[in-house]
Amino acid sequence: MAAASEVLELARRELGTREEPYGSNRVKYNTDYYGREVSGGAYPWCCVFLWWLFRKAGAAELFYDGGRTASCGTLMAWARGRGRLVTAEYLPGDLVFLRFSGSGGPQHVGIVETVGREALVTIEGNTGAGNDANGGQVQRRERPYRYV
């Protein structure tokens, strides 16, 4: 089984990957997930990016018991139901659920690369400077704990 370091190394190699055209959600991770090219607002891909990483790294069973979900809320509920949801003392390789505004369930998910005193550094799919939760690119982001 792959270690967190292998999943993170694969995530680093994906930095800069973009959907084409911007705003379409047309990206290789969605094509693999759905088995065909898709585009449009019904196909956000932050969670799908993580599914793709774990699968490609040979650790599919660690993501949703080897199943598939494109929903941050569903993935978070799965983790909580199995006693795997952590809310402190994060480690590299942990998945982190993010909420940028309002209340309710998560709006976005990424993978922790490094842990700092005031923020986590994450690698996320479908993020960008103009739109944290649907920005169209794989990026390294610094996320203050208030969003976690």
mmCIF file with all atom_site columns, C-alpha atoms in Angstrom:
data_model
loop_
_atom_site.group_PDB
_atom_site.id
_atom_site.type_symbol
_atom_site.label_atom_id
_atom_site.label_alt_id
_atom_site.label_comp_id
_atom_site.label_asym_id
_atom_site.label_entity_id
_atom_site.label_seq_id
_atom_site.pdbx_PDB_ins_code
_atom_site.Cartn_x
_atom_site.Cartn_y
_atom_site.Cartn_z
_atom_site.occupancy
_atom_site.B_iso_or_equiv
_atom_site.pdbx_formal_charge
_atom_site.auth_seq_id
_atom_site.auth_comp_id
_atom_site.auth_asym_id
_atom_site.auth_atom_id
_atom_site.pdbx_PDB_model_num
ATOM 1   C CA . MET A 1 1   ? 0.000   0.000  0.000   1.00 0.00 ? 1   MET A CA 1
ATOM 2   C CA . ALA A 1 2   ? 1.226   3.502  -0.818  1.00 0.00 ? 2   ALA A CA 1
ATOM 3   C CA . ALA A 1 3   ? 2.382   5.791  1.958   1.00 0.00 ? 3   ALA A CA 1
ATOM 4   C CA . ALA A 1 4   ? 1.200   9.376  2.426   1.00 0.00 ? 4   ALA A CA 1
ATOM 5   C CA . SER A 1 5   ? 4.543   10.538 1.043   1.00 0.00 ? 5   SER A CA 1
ATOM 6   C CA . GLU A 1 6   ? 3.832   8.771  -2.264  1.00 0.00 ? 6   GLU A CA 1
ATOM 7   C CA . VAL A 1 7   ? 0.371   10.315 -2.578  1.00 0.00 ? 7   VAL A CA 1
ATOM 8   C CA . LEU A 1 8   ? 1.852   13.745 -1.824  1.00 0.00 ? 8   LEU A CA 1
ATOM 9   C CA . GLU A 1 9   ? 4.636   13.307 -4.362  1.00 0.00 ? 9   GLU A CA 1
ATOM 10  C CA . LEU A 1 10  ? 2.078   12.473 -7.020  1.00 0.00 ? 10  LEU A CA 1
ATOM 11  C CA . ALA A 1 11  ? 0.030   15.535 -5.975  1.00 0.00 ? 11  ALA A CA 1
ATOM 12  C CA . ARG A 1 12  ? 3.139   17.724 -6.365  1.00 0.00 ? 12  ARG A CA 1
ATOM 13  C CA . ARG A 1 13  ? 3.641   16.445 -9.907  1.00 0.00 ? 13  ARG A CA 1
ATOM 14  C CA . GLU A 1 14  ? 0.086   17.536 -10.743 1.00 0.00 ? 14  GLU A CA 1
ATOM 15  C CA . LEU A 1 15  ? 0.591   21.160 -9.615  1.00 0.00 ? 15  LEU A CA 1
ATOM 16  C CA . GLY A 1 16  ? -0.428  23.529 -12.383 1.00 0.00 ? 16  GLY A CA 1
ATOM 17  C CA . THR A 1 17  ? -2.847  21.163 -14.111 1.00 0.00 ? 17  THR A CA 1
ATOM 18  C CA . ARG A 1 18  ? -5.843  23.197 -15.313 1.00 0.00 ? 18  ARG A CA 1
ATOM 19  C CA . GLU A 1 19  ? -9.297  22.557 -16.638 1.00 0.00 ? 19  GLU A CA 1
ATOM 20  C CA . GLU A 1 20  ? -9.717  23.625 -20.253 1.00 0.00 ? 20  GLU A CA 1
ATOM 21  C CA . PRO A 1 21  ? -11.363 25.947 -20.930 1.00 0.00 ? 21  PRO A CA 1
ATOM 22  C CA . TYR A 1 22  ? -11.419 27.776 -17.593 1.00 0.00 ? 22  TYR A CA 1
ATOM 23  C CA . GLY A 1 23  ? -14.766 27.412 -15.847 1.00 0.00 ? 23  GLY A CA 1
ATOM 24  C CA . SER A 1 24  ? -15.684 24.216 -17.700 1.00 0.00 ? 24  SER A CA 1
ATOM 25  C CA . ASN A 1 25  ? -14.653 21.568 -15.126 1.00 0.00 ? 25  ASN A CA 1
ATOM 26  C CA . ARG A 1 26  ? -13.248 19.684 -18.146 1.00 0.00 ? 26  ARG A CA 1
ATOM 27  C CA . VAL A 1 27  ? -10.112 18.067 -16.741 1.00 0.00 ? 27  VAL A CA 1
ATOM 28  C CA . LYS A 1 28  ? -8.441  14.652 -16.876 1.00 0.00 ? 28  LYS A CA 1
ATOM 29  C CA . TYR A 1 29  ? -9.486  13.741 -13.316 1.00 0.00 ? 29  TYR A CA 1
ATOM 30  C CA . ASN A 1 30  ? -13.169 14.078 -14.217 1.00 0.00 ? 30  ASN A CA 1
ATOM 31  C CA . THR A 1 31  ? -12.638 12.124 -17.440 1.00 0.00 ? 31  THR A CA 1
ATOM 32  C CA . ASP A 1 32  ? -11.143 9.223  -15.442 1.00 0.00 ? 32  ASP A CA 1
ATOM 33  C CA . TYR A 1 33  ? -13.828 9.422  -12.759 1.00 0.00 ? 33  TYR A CA 1
ATOM 34  C CA . TYR A 1 34  ? -16.844 9.542  -15.082 1.00 0.00 ? 34  TYR A CA 1
ATOM 35  C CA . GLY A 1 35  ? -15.338 7.374  -17.821 1.00 0.00 ? 35  GLY A CA 1
ATOM 36  C CA . ARG A 1 36  ? -15.922 10.069 -20.421 1.00 0.00 ? 36  ARG A CA 1
ATOM 37  C CA . GLU A 1 37  ? -15.180 13.732 -20.958 1.00 0.00 ? 37  GLU A CA 1
ATOM 38  C CA . VAL A 1 38  ? -17.567 15.958 -19.009 1.00 0.00 ? 38  VAL A CA 1
ATOM 39  C CA . SER A 1 39  ? -17.960 19.689 -18.547 1.00 0.00 ? 39  SER A CA 1
ATOM 40  C CA . GLY A 1 40  ? -20.263 22.116 -16.820 1.00 0.00 ? 40  GLY A CA 1
ATOM 41  C CA . GLY A 1 41  ? -21.251 23.225 -13.376 1.00 0.00 ? 41  GLY A CA 1
ATOM 42  C CA . ALA A 1 42  ? -22.428 19.756 -12.327 1.00 0.00 ? 42  ALA A CA 1
ATOM 43  C CA . TYR A 1 43  ? -18.832 18.444 -12.270 1.00 0.00 ? 43  TYR A CA 1
ATOM 44  C CA . PRO A 1 44  ? -16.715 20.190 -9.605  1.00 0.00 ? 44  PRO A CA 1
ATOM 45  C CA . TRP A 1 45  ? -13.544 18.192 -9.094  1.00 0.00 ? 45  TRP A CA 1
ATOM 46  C CA . CYS A 1 46  ? -11.714 18.908 -5.809  1.00 0.00 ? 46  CYS A CA 1
ATOM 47  C CA . CYS A 1 47  ? -12.842 15.580 -4.346  1.00 0.00 ? 47  CYS A CA 1
ATOM 48  C CA . VAL A 1 48  ? -12.410 13.772 -7.676  1.00 0.00 ? 48  VAL A CA 1
ATOM 49  C CA . PHE A 1 49  ? -8.785  14.983 -7.783  1.00 0.00 ? 49  PHE A CA 1
ATOM 50  C CA . LEU A 1 50  ? -8.122  13.228 -4.450  1.00 0.00 ? 50  LEU A CA 1
ATOM 51  C CA . TRP A 1 51  ? -9.879  10.055 -5.635  1.00 0.00 ? 51  TRP A CA 1
ATOM 52  C CA . TRP A 1 52  ? -7.580  10.126 -8.688  1.00 0.00 ? 52  TRP A CA 1
ATOM 53  C CA . LEU A 1 53  ? -4.437  10.631 -6.549  1.00 0.00 ? 53  LEU A CA 1
ATOM 54  C CA . PHE A 1 54  ? -5.149  7.717  -4.216  1.00 0.00 ? 54  PHE A CA 1
ATOM 55  C CA . ARG A 1 55  ? -6.056  5.464  -7.121  1.00 0.00 ? 55  ARG A CA 1
ATOM 56  C CA . LYS A 1 56  ? -2.925  6.331  -9.133  1.00 0.00 ? 56  LYS A CA 1
ATOM 57  C CA . ALA A 1 57  ? -0.728  5.918  -6.039  1.00 0.00 ? 57  ALA A CA 1
ATOM 58  C CA . GLY A 1 58  ? -2.014  2.382  -5.441  1.00 0.00 ? 58  GLY A CA 1
ATOM 59  C CA . ALA A 1 59  ? -3.907  3.358  -2.292  1.00 0.00 ? 59  ALA A CA 1
ATOM 60  C CA . ALA A 1 60  ? -7.496  3.403  -3.591  1.00 0.00 ? 60  ALA A CA 1
ATOM 61  C CA . GLU A 1 61  ? -8.760  1.559  -0.496  1.00 0.00 ? 61  GLU A CA 1
ATOM 62  C CA . LEU A 1 62  ? -7.772  4.524  1.704   1.00 0.00 ? 62  LEU A CA 1
ATOM 63  C CA . PHE A 1 63  ? -10.139 6.843  -0.150  1.00 0.00 ? 63  PHE A CA 1
ATOM 64  C CA . TYR A 1 64  ? -13.769 6.017  0.572   1.00 0.00 ? 64  TYR A CA 1
ATOM 65  C CA . ASP A 1 65  ? -12.955 2.295  1.051   1.00 0.00 ? 65  ASP A CA 1
ATOM 66  C CA . GLY A 1 66  ? -11.911 2.105  -2.604  1.00 0.00 ? 66  GLY A CA 1
ATOM 67  C CA . GLY A 1 67  ? -15.233 3.503  -3.768  1.00 0.00 ? 67  GLY A CA 1
ATOM 68  C CA . ARG A 1 68  ? -16.043 6.707  -5.558  1.00 0.00 ? 68  ARG A CA 1
ATOM 69  C CA . THR A 1 69  ? -17.515 9.988  -4.444  1.00 0.00 ? 69  THR A CA 1
ATOM 70  C CA . ALA A 1 70  ? -17.269 13.470 -5.897  1.00 0.00 ? 70  ALA A CA 1
ATOM 71  C CA . SER A 1 71  ? -18.921 14.991 -2.806  1.00 0.00 ? 71  SER A CA 1
ATOM 72  C CA . CYS A 1 72  ? -16.896 16.607 -0.018  1.00 0.00 ? 72  CYS A CA 1
ATOM 73  C CA . GLY A 1 73  ? -19.829 16.170 2.374   1.00 0.00 ? 73  GLY A CA 1
ATOM 74  C CA . THR A 1 74  ? -20.185 12.487 1.595   1.00 0.00 ? 74  THR A CA 1
ATOM 75  C CA . LEU A 1 75  ? -16.437 11.917 2.024   1.00 0.00 ? 75  LEU A CA 1
ATOM 76  C CA . MET A 1 76  ? -16.446 13.801 5.333   1.00 0.00 ? 76  MET A CA 1
ATOM 77  C CA . ALA A 1 77  ? -19.413 11.770 6.628   1.00 0.00 ? 77  ALA A CA 1
ATOM 78  C CA . TRP A 1 78  ? -17.639 8.560  5.583   1.00 0.00 ? 78  TRP A CA 1
ATOM 79  C CA . ALA A 1 79  ? -14.487 9.586  7.498   1.00 0.00 ? 79  ALA A CA 1
ATOM 80  C CA . ARG A 1 80  ? -16.518 10.560 10.565  1.00 0.00 ? 80  ARG A CA 1
ATOM 81  C CA . GLY A 1 81  ? -18.446 7.278  10.493  1.00 0.00 ? 81  GLY A CA 1
ATOM 82  C CA . ARG A 1 82  ? -15.219 5.283  10.537  1.00 0.00 ? 82  ARG A CA 1
ATOM 83  C CA . GLY A 1 83  ? -13.532 7.304  13.274  1.00 0.00 ? 83  GLY A CA 1
ATOM 84  C CA . ARG A 1 84  ? -11.059 8.750  10.770  1.00 0.00 ? 84  ARG A CA 1
ATOM 85  C CA . LEU A 1 85  ? -12.097 12.409 10.940  1.00 0.00 ? 85  LEU A CA 1
ATOM 86  C CA . VAL A 1 86  ? -9.416  14.454 12.695  1.00 0.00 ? 86  VAL A CA 1
ATOM 87  C CA . THR A 1 87  ? -9.954  18.059 13.754  1.00 0.00 ? 87  THR A CA 1
ATOM 88  C CA . ALA A 1 88  ? -6.521  18.848 15.218  1.00 0.00 ? 88  ALA A CA 1
ATOM 89  C CA . GLU A 1 89  ? -2.921  17.673 15.098  1.00 0.00 ? 89  GLU A CA 1
ATOM 90  C CA . TYR A 1 90  ? -2.990  17.296 11.320  1.00 0.00 ? 90  TYR A CA 1
ATOM 91  C CA . LEU A 1 91  ? -0.267  15.359 9.531   1.00 0.00 ? 91  LEU A CA 1
ATOM 92  C CA . PRO A 1 92  ? 1.041   15.476 5.971   1.00 0.00 ? 92  PRO A CA 1
ATOM 93  C CA . GLY A 1 93  ? -1.208  13.266 3.859   1.00 0.00 ? 93  GLY A CA 1
ATOM 94  C CA . ASP A 1 94  ? -4.364  14.004 5.866   1.00 0.00 ? 94  ASP A CA 1
ATOM 95  C CA . LEU A 1 95  ? -7.339  15.172 3.859   1.00 0.00 ? 95  LEU A CA 1
ATOM 96  C CA . VAL A 1 96  ? -8.652  18.483 5.114   1.00 0.00 ? 96  VAL A CA 1
ATOM 97  C CA . PHE A 1 97  ? -12.197 19.754 4.626   1.00 0.00 ? 97  PHE A CA 1
ATOM 98  C CA . LEU A 1 98  ? -12.587 23.497 4.153   1.00 0.00 ? 98  LEU A CA 1
ATOM 99  C CA . ARG A 1 99  ? -15.420 25.983 4.553   1.00 0.00 ? 99  ARG A CA 1
ATOM 100 C CA . PHE A 1 100 ? -14.773 29.549 3.405   1.00 0.00 ? 100 PHE A CA 1
ATOM 101 C CA . SER A 1 101 ? -18.071 31.215 4.276   1.00 0.00 ? 101 SER A CA 1
ATOM 102 C CA . GLY A 1 102 ? -21.342 30.619 6.058   1.00 0.00 ? 102 GLY A CA 1
ATOM 103 C CA . SER A 1 103 ? -22.271 27.500 7.955   1.00 0.00 ? 103 SER A CA 1
ATOM 104 C CA . GLY A 1 104 ? -23.004 23.936 7.009   1.00 0.00 ? 104 GLY A CA 1
ATOM 105 C CA . GLY A 1 105 ? -20.919 21.196 5.468   1.00 0.00 ? 105 GLY A CA 1
ATOM 106 C CA . PRO A 1 106 ? -17.593 21.473 3.702   1.00 0.00 ? 106 PRO A CA 1
ATOM 107 C CA . GLN A 1 107 ? -17.218 23.482 0.502   1.00 0.00 ? 107 GLN A CA 1
ATOM 108 C CA . HIS A 1 108 ? -13.851 22.078 -0.540  1.00 0.00 ? 108 HIS A CA 1
ATOM 109 C CA . VAL A 1 109 ? -11.238 19.429 0.255   1.00 0.00 ? 109 VAL A CA 1
ATOM 110 C CA . GLY A 1 110 ? -7.474  19.168 -0.150  1.00 0.00 ? 110 GLY A CA 1
ATOM 111 C CA . ILE A 1 111 ? -4.509  17.151 1.070   1.00 0.00 ? 111 ILE A CA 1
ATOM 112 C CA . VAL A 1 112 ? -2.160  18.465 3.773   1.00 0.00 ? 112 VAL A CA 1
ATOM 113 C CA . GLU A 1 113 ? 1.407   18.959 2.611   1.00 0.00 ? 113 GLU A CA 1
ATOM 114 C CA . THR A 1 114 ? 2.867   20.747 5.653   1.00 0.00 ? 114 THR A CA 1
ATOM 115 C CA . VAL A 1 115 ? 1.588   21.856 9.047   1.00 0.00 ? 115 VAL A CA 1
ATOM 116 C CA . GLY A 1 116 ? 2.358   25.293 10.475  1.00 0.00 ? 116 GLY A CA 1
ATOM 117 C CA . ARG A 1 117 ? 1.437   27.140 13.652  1.00 0.00 ? 117 ARG A CA 1
ATOM 118 C CA . GLU A 1 118 ? -1.195  29.320 12.004  1.00 0.00 ? 118 GLU A CA 1
ATOM 119 C CA . ALA A 1 119 ? -2.000  27.526 8.765   1.00 0.00 ? 119 ALA A CA 1
ATOM 120 C CA . LEU A 1 120 ? -1.809  24.335 6.748   1.00 0.00 ? 120 LEU A CA 1
ATOM 121 C CA . VAL A 1 121 ? -0.161  24.144 3.359   1.00 0.00 ? 121 VAL A CA 1
ATOM 122 C CA . THR A 1 122 ? -2.338  22.000 1.129   1.00 0.00 ? 122 THR A CA 1
ATOM 123 C CA . ILE A 1 123 ? -2.448  20.745 -2.421  1.00 0.00 ? 123 ILE A CA 1
ATOM 124 C CA . GLU A 1 124 ? -5.916  21.075 -3.874  1.00 0.00 ? 124 GLU A CA 1
ATOM 125 C CA . GLY A 1 125 ? -7.692  20.387 -7.109  1.00 0.00 ? 125 GLY A CA 1
ATOM 126 C CA . ASN A 1 126 ? -10.135 22.894 -8.578  1.00 0.00 ? 126 ASN A CA 1
ATOM 127 C CA . THR A 1 127 ? -8.889  25.920 -6.685  1.00 0.00 ? 127 THR A CA 1
ATOM 128 C CA . GLY A 1 128 ? -7.534  29.303 -7.630  1.00 0.00 ? 128 GLY A CA 1
ATOM 129 C CA . ALA A 1 129 ? -6.778  32.783 -6.346  1.00 0.00 ? 129 ALA A CA 1
ATOM 130 C CA . GLY A 1 130 ? -10.109 34.074 -7.654  1.00 0.00 ? 130 GLY A CA 1
ATOM 131 C CA . ASN A 1 131 ? -12.228 31.185 -6.388  1.00 0.00 ? 131 ASN A CA 1
ATOM 132 C CA . ASP A 1 132 ? -11.050 29.056 -3.461  1.00 0.00 ? 132 ASP A CA 1
ATOM 133 C CA . ALA A 1 133 ? -13.524 26.223 -4.030  1.00 0.00 ? 133 ALA A CA 1
ATOM 134 C CA . ASN A 1 134 ? -13.946 26.185 -7.810  1.00 0.00 ? 134 ASN A CA 1
ATOM 135 C CA . GLY A 1 135 ? -10.891 27.850 -9.342  1.00 0.00 ? 135 GLY A CA 1
ATOM 136 C CA . GLY A 1 136 ? -9.992  25.389 -12.074 1.00 0.00 ? 136 GLY A CA 1
ATOM 137 C CA . GLN A 1 137 ? -6.418  24.422 -11.230 1.00 0.00 ? 137 GLN A CA 1
ATOM 138 C CA . VAL A 1 138 ? -4.298  22.153 -9.034  1.00 0.00 ? 138 VAL A CA 1
ATOM 139 C CA . GLN A 1 139 ? -2.487  24.488 -6.666  1.00 0.00 ? 139 GLN A CA 1
ATOM 140 C CA . ARG A 1 140 ? -0.539  24.623 -3.438  1.00 0.00 ? 140 ARG A CA 1
ATOM 141 C CA . ARG A 1 141 ? -2.497  26.794 -0.991  1.00 0.00 ? 141 ARG A CA 1
ATOM 142 C CA . GLU A 1 142 ? -1.911  28.115 2.509   1.00 0.00 ? 142 GLU A CA 1
ATOM 143 C CA . ARG A 1 143 ? -5.099  27.682 4.552   1.00 0.00 ? 143 ARG A CA 1
ATOM 144 C CA . PRO A 1 144 ? -5.528  29.382 7.925   1.00 0.00 ? 144 PRO A CA 1
ATOM 145 C CA . TYR A 1 145 ? -7.051  27.050 10.514  1.00 0.00 ? 145 TYR A CA 1
ATOM 146 C CA . ARG A 1 146 ? -10.246 29.151 10.636  1.00 0.00 ? 146 ARG A CA 1
ATOM 147 C CA . TYR A 1 147 ? -11.237 27.594 7.288   1.00 0.00 ? 147 TYR A CA 1
ATOM 148 C CA . VAL A 1 148 ? -10.639 24.009 8.410   1.00 0.00 ? 148 VAL A CA 1
#
